[in-house]
Amino acid sequence: MKTRTTYIALSILLVASAVGRAWIAGLIELGNDEVYYLTYAKYPAMSHFDHPPMVGWVIQFFTLNLRFSSEFFIRLGAVVLGTFSTLLMFLIGRRIKGPATGLYAALLFTASFYGFVLSGTFILPDAPQVFFWLLTLFLAVEAFFPREEAGRSRTWLIGLAGVAAGLAFLSKYHGAFLLAGLFLYVLFHDRRWFREPSTWAGLVFFLLLCLPVYLWNRSNGFVSFTFHESRVSLTGGGIKPQYLLTELAGQFFYNNPVNVVIIFLALIAVVGGKPFMAAKPMAILLWTSLPLLLMFTSFSLFRSTLPHWTGPAYLGLILIAAAWLDHRGDEDKRVLPWPVGLSLALTVAVTVLAVGQIRSGWIPSGSYSRQDVSKDLAGWRQLGTKFAAVAARDVKEGRMQAGSPLLTFRWFPAANFDYYVARPLHRYTYALGSLERIHKFHWINKERGNIRKGSRAYYIALSDDYEDPRTLYGALFDSVSGADTLYITRGRDTIRNAYVYRLTGLKKEIRF
């Protein structure tokens, strides 16, 4: 493959993937997690209950501190960082083997649902995490595997790698695996780096960037660490093979089945001792991938896990797979080898079908069904519009006050209500419940202030996530009465019923 052809193909990929992700970003409503992470931008802090603060900072930056608050601008940071992540995949691949490897790595990354959607379109902590993870790998490869023609020491790059790893940690706690992987590489493959001041400078930079997260947790009883520890605790319950099967199936889908097969074949070649790339970059990629992959996969033997937790581990494995594909090619390498083309075609097809389902509901689903996960990204704006009419009627008839807040029981749908229902009406949403259920709303409630005695509030119960307000809050109010039933439709299908309740006569001030 000619170098010029490679760069033309890369340019087309970067533009096309960015346009495609931007189109999706502006076309569909925010998901449960995305509206929740929006609260990180609305109520910034040094850290948060679930994750470090980076995703909130990204939203603040790309929305100009929420001046532009549409779905497109809220997700814009993910689209931009996803584009740069694709470029970094190319740069790392080019560095470890050549331009063809770089192009194949960028293509396989784009074909990954984790790379294209979860970390490149949706505004999740994974978006900045993947960017800084890849930036760390790029800097580490440049430092540990210097070009012969560099002409001078490049040890200072490992200090920058420590900064990038710290920023990855500020995105998601997985960043600690990145630093641990680089340490293990040095320990087993290149111990002379322990004598380099830049190595220790990188460690200091990493720890300094972790300091805000530590300070916030120390002042809040280390709730974030204990929360995540409980999610992966191996105590009690015994081995549950069904959790492992679910985890493996999720990894298989999230990273694209074709990609996973290519990675598997490449790893067989590695185990078989077939050299298709230099030993040092191979070791760097394996040490920053396999520990994370094996640890969370082993956790799934005992606890229910989420497949995207292992997402960063597949970044290094995709690079290895790209080098293997490059090695297998002939002198006249194709821009798009058939396995890569098949992988991309699968991603395009599934993405188009998924967007169509989210927008139009090609496959009908009932209003009580939780099986159609596409409903989580649909109907919220419609709910806000229909609720606004109910609230205006109630104010006009004197049944409710103009600023009556919304109450709910969990961080979702609290965040959905906050963005799509309460925000347009300049109202607040409060989540009342245990810390394990309301998460960051524990602190948001405090910022919004106490609810005064005698106040009135709304409660919206969803047919696909029903909780009875009388059971939850009946003891707090004089009266809980139904106001209206809102039918949320998509195409010809009613995907959700929203039961609006009036809660009147708060018996005692609620203090936060």
Short mmCIF file of C-alpha atoms in Angstrom, two decimals, residues 30 32 78 109-111 117 144 156 183 198 201 258 292 326 371 375 454 500 504-505:
data_model
loop_
_atom_site.label_atom_id
_atom_site.label_comp_id
_atom_site.label_asym_id
_atom_site.label_seq_id
_atom_site.Cartn_x
_atom_site.Cartn_y
_atom_site.Cartn_z
CA LEU A 30 -29.62 11.42 25.81
CA ASN A 32 -29.85 7.50 31.31
CA ALA A 78 -17.19 12.70 22.78
CA PHE A 109 -11.20 0.95 16.34
CA THR A 110 -13.92 2.64 14.28
CA ALA A 111 -15.56 -0.74 13.71
CA VAL A 117 -20.44 4.65 19.98
CA PHE A 144 10.44 3.18 25.37
CA TRP A 156 11.23 13.21 28.92
CA PHE A 183 5.32 -0.33 35.64
CA SER A 198 11.70 11.21 34.11
CA ALA A 201 8.63 12.53 37.52
CA VAL A 258 -15.27 -9.77 13.80
CA LEU A 292 -7.40 -5.28 33.07
CA ASP A 326 -0.36 -6.08 8.24
CA GLN A 371 -36.50 -5.68 27.04
CA LYS A 375 -36.59 3.09 24.79
CA GLY A 454 -46.45 22.87 53.22
CA VAL A 500 -48.41 12.08 37.00
CA THR A 504 -49.64 18.21 48.47
CA GLY A 505 -49.17 19.44 52.03
#
